[in-house]
C-alpha positions as CSV (number, residue, x, y, z in Angstrom):
1,X,1.0,22.3,-6.3
2,X,2.4,20.1,-3.5
3,X,2.9,16.5,-4.4
4,X,0.2,15.1,-2.0
5,X,-2.3,17.7,-3.3
6,X,-1.6,16.5,-6.9
7,X,-2.3,12.9,-5.7
8,X,-5.5,13.8,-3.9
9,X,-6.8,15.4,-7.1
10,X,-5.8,12.5,-9.3
11,X,-7.4,9.8,-7.1
12,X,-10.6,12.0,-6.8
13,X,-10.8,12.0,-10.6
14,X,-10.0,8.3,-10.9
15,X,-12.7,7.4,-8.4
16,X,-15.3,9.5,-10.2
17,X,-14.4,7.9,-13.5
18,X,-14.9,4.4,-12.0
19,X,-18.2,5.5,-10.4
20,X,-19.4,6.9,-13.7
21,X,-18.7,3.4,-15.2
22,X,-20.3,1.7,-12.2
23,X,-17.2,-0.4,-12.0
24,X,-16.6,-2.4,-8.9
25,X,-13.8,-4.9,-8.6
26,X,-14.8,-8.3,-7.4
27,X,-13.7,-9.5,-4.0
28,X,-10.7,-11.7,-4.7
29,X,-10.4,-15.3,-3.7
30,X,-6.8,-14.6,-2.6
31,X,-5.1,-11.5,-1.4
32,X,-2.6,-10.3,-4.0
33,X,0.2,-7.9,-3.5
34,X,1.1,-7.4,-7.1
35,X,-1.0,-6.4,-10.2
36,X,-0.6,-9.9,-11.6
37,X,-2.8,-12.8,-10.5
38,X,-0.9,-15.6,-8.8
39,X,2.4,-13.8,-8.4
40,X,3.7,-13.4,-4.9
41,X,2.3,-14.5,-1.5
42,X,-1.2,-14.2,-0.1
43,X,-2.6,-13.0,3.2
44,X,-0.4,-15.4,5.1
45,X,2.3,-12.8,5.2
46,X,0.1,-10.8,7.7
47,X,0.1,-13.8,10.1
48,X,-3.0,-15.0,11.8
49,X,-5.4,-12.0,11.7
50,X,-8.5,-13.8,13.0
51,X,-10.3,-11.4,15.3
52,X,-7.5,-8.9,15.0
53,X,-7.8,-5.2,14.1
54,X,-6.1,-4.7,10.7
55,X,-5.6,-1.3,8.9
56,X,-6.0,-1.1,5.1
57,X,-4.1,2.0,4.0
58,X,-5.7,3.5,0.9
59,X,-8.5,1.0,0.8
60,X,-9.9,2.2,-2.5
61,X,-13.0,0.2,-3.6
62,X,-12.7,-1.9,-0.5
63,X,-12.4,-5.4,-2.0
64,X,-9.2,-6.3,-0.3
65,X,-10.6,-5.4,3.1
66,X,-13.7,-7.5,2.5
67,X,-11.6,-10.5,1.5
68,X,-9.6,-10.3,4.8
69,X,-12.8,-10.1,6.8
70,X,-14.7,-12.8,5.1
71,X,-11.9,-15.3,4.3
72,X,-9.6,-14.7,7.3
73,X,-11.9,-13.4,10.1
74,X,-10.1,-10.0,10.4
75,X,-11.6,-6.9,11.7
76,X,-10.6,-4.5,9.0
77,X,-10.6,-0.7,8.9
78,X,-10.2,0.8,5.5
79,X,-8.8,4.4,5.3
80,X,-9.2,6.3,2.1
81,X,-8.5,9.9,1.4
82,X,-10.4,10.3,-1.9
83,X,-14.1,10.9,-1.3
84,X,-15.0,9.2,-4.6
85,X,-12.9,6.1,-3.9
86,X,-14.5,6.0,-0.4
87,X,-17.9,6.2,-2.0
88,X,-17.1,3.2,-4.2
89,X,-16.3,1.1,-1.1
90,X,-19.3,2.1,1.1
91,X,-21.8,1.9,-1.8
92,X,-20.9,-1.8,-2.3
93,X,-19.6,-3.1,1.0
94,X,-21.2,-1.0,3.7
95,X,-23.1,-4.0,5.3
96,X,-20.2,-6.5,5.3
97,X,-19.5,-7.8,8.8
98,X,-16.0,-7.1,10.2
99,X,-15.3,-4.1,7.8
100,X,-15.6,-0.4,8.3
101,X,-14.5,2.4,6.0
102,X,-13.5,5.9,6.8
103,X,-12.8,8.8,4.5
104,X,-9.7,10.4,5.9
105,X,-6.0,10.9,5.5
106,X,-4.1,8.0,7.2
107,X,-1.8,10.3,9.2
108,X,-4.8,12.3,10.6
109,X,-6.9,9.2,11.2
110,X,-4.2,7.4,13.2
111,X,-3.6,10.4,15.4
112,X,-6.8,9.6,17.3
113,X,-7.3,5.9,16.6
114,X,-6.9,2.9,18.9
115,X,-3.7,1.0,18.0
116,X,-4.0,-1.7,15.3
117,X,-2.7,-5.3,15.4
118,X,-1.5,-5.2,11.7
119,X,-1.4,-2.9,8.7
120,X,-0.9,-3.2,5.0
121,X,-0.9,-1.1,1.9
122,X,-1.3,-2.3,-1.7
123,X,0.3,0.2,-4.0
124,X,-0.8,3.3,-2.0
125,X,1.7,4.3,0.6
126,X,4.1,5.6,-2.1
127,X,1.7,8.5,-2.7
128,X,2.4,10.0,0.8
129,X,5.6,11.5,2.0
130,X,7.2,8.7,4.1
131,X,8.4,11.3,6.6
132,X,4.7,11.9,7.4
133,X,3.3,8.4,6.9
134,X,5.8,6.2,8.7
135,X,5.9,8.0,12.1
136,X,2.1,8.1,12.1
137,X,2.0,4.4,11.2
138,X,4.4,3.5,14.0
139,X,2.3,5.4,16.6
140,X,-0.8,3.7,15.3
141,X,0.4,0.1,15.7
142,X,0.9,-2.1,18.6
143,X,4.5,-3.3,19.4
144,X,5.2,-6.3,17.2
145,X,2.5,-5.6,14.7
146,X,3.4,-6.6,11.1
147,X,3.4,-4.0,8.3
148,X,3.2,-5.3,4.7
149,X,3.9,-2.7,2.0
150,X,3.5,-3.3,-1.8
151,X,5.3,-0.6,-3.7
152,X,6.4,0.2,-7.2
153,X,10.1,-0.5,-7.8
154,X,10.6,-0.2,-11.6
155,X,8.0,1.5,-13.8
156,X,6.7,0.6,-17.3
157,X,9.3,2.9,-18.8
158,X,12.1,1.0,-17.2
159,X,12.9,3.7,-14.7
160,X,14.2,2.1,-11.5
161,X,13.8,3.4,-8.0
162,X,15.3,6.6,-6.6
163,X,18.1,6.7,-4.0
164,X,16.8,10.0,-2.5
165,X,13.6,10.6,-0.6
166,X,11.8,12.7,-3.2
167,X,8.7,12.2,-5.3
168,X,8.6,11.9,-9.1
169,X,5.9,11.9,-11.7
170,X,4.1,8.7,-12.4
171,X,0.9,8.1,-14.3
172,X,-2.4,6.4,-13.3
173,X,-3.5,4.6,-16.5
174,X,-7.1,3.9,-17.5
175,X,-8.0,2.2,-20.8
176,X,-10.4,4.7,-22.2
177,X,-9.4,8.0,-20.5
178,X,-6.3,10.2,-20.5
179,X,-3.6,9.2,-17.9
180,X,-3.6,11.0,-14.6
181,X,-0.3,12.5,-13.4
182,X,0.7,11.8,-9.8
183,X,3.7,12.2,-7.6
184,X,5.1,9.0,-6.1
185,X,7.9,8.2,-3.8
186,X,9.4,5.3,-5.8
187,X,12.4,4.4,-3.6
188,X,15.1,1.8,-3.6
189,X,14.7,-1.1,-1.1
190,X,17.7,0.0,1.0
191,X,16.2,3.5,1.2
192,X,12.8,2.2,2.3
193,X,14.6,0.1,4.9
194,X,16.5,3.1,6.2
195,X,13.3,5.1,6.6
196,X,11.4,2.2,8.3
197,X,14.3,1.7,10.7
198,X,14.5,5.4,11.4
199,X,10.9,5.4,12.4
200,X,10.8,2.3,14.6
201,X,10.3,-0.7,12.4
202,X,12.4,-3.8,11.7
203,X,12.5,-4.9,8.0
204,X,12.4,-8.7,7.8
205,X,12.6,-9.2,4.1
206,X,12.0,-7.4,0.8
207,X,10.9,-9.3,-2.2
208,X,11.1,-8.0,-5.8
209,X,8.6,-9.4,-8.2
210,X,9.2,-8.8,-11.9
211,X,6.4,-8.7,-14.4
212,X,5.5,-12.3,-15.5
213,X,6.1,-11.2,-19.1
214,X,9.9,-11.0,-19.3
215,X,9.6,-8.4,-22.0
216,X,7.9,-6.0,-19.6
217,X,10.0,-3.8,-17.3
218,X,7.6,-3.3,-14.3
219,X,8.9,-4.6,-11.0
220,X,7.0,-4.6,-7.7
221,X,8.6,-4.7,-4.3
222,X,7.0,-6.2,-1.2
223,X,8.3,-5.1,2.1
224,X,7.6,-7.2,5.3
225,X,8.4,-5.2,8.4
226,X,7.4,-5.2,12.1
227,X,6.8,-2.4,14.5
228,X,9.3,-2.4,17.4
229,X,8.9,-1.3,21.0
230,X,12.0,0.8,20.8
231,X,13.9,2.2,17.8
232,X,16.9,0.0,17.0
233,X,20.4,1.3,16.4
234,X,21.6,1.4,12.8
235,X,23.8,-1.6,13.3
236,X,20.8,-3.8,13.9
237,X,19.5,-3.4,10.4
238,X,19.2,-6.4,8.2
239,X,18.9,-6.1,4.4
240,X,17.4,-9.2,2.8
241,X,16.4,-8.4,-0.8
242,X,15.2,-11.3,-2.9
243,X,14.1,-11.3,-6.6
244,X,11.3,-13.7,-7.1
245,X,10.5,-14.8,-10.7
246,X,7.4,-16.7,-11.8
247,X,7.9,-20.1,-13.4
């Protein structure tokens, strides 16, 4: 089965399990880019989004989109491929001003959408082949638009990122259910930068956030990039990778 079909099935099952539990995450007080509260920056990395059209890629239960609309005045569009994940969002947040949710693949949705002023993805873009997602994202954003991507770097088994553009098996874990196998593009920061540069973005900085428990191996990477008007030459790339540890 193709990697993206495996992921579609996994997130469909995941969403149904959460619907069966009637579990809805609360709207956060602060936008978080890592799984750990208080680690990393907040919504400020998107810039001033007041009144601006912002794309939430893989919006899941919708709580991040609602936070941006209510706390920062953004006009947020959440795109979610999984019907069950989409159902979680609309069943809870359908009447929130400034937020709309669509059940669709992001590449297909962007092909016919008005260009956005900013975009972000919290843990979701790595489930899509970057050779499909990144050109669609470039075409769906206005020149100069910020793109913020939260991505896995090192998993709970200590496996670091790949140096080739290929998916590998990772698991979605739930406390009381069997893990769900997925296929993720867990790529090294320089490789993400190469891909983003190839498809018309400038990477401004990449932060690495280790797990706050130093005995744990998980590391998240946060990429801040910007959509360019024209694709830069390779010599214009700038690699700034910082490891940020909690204190």
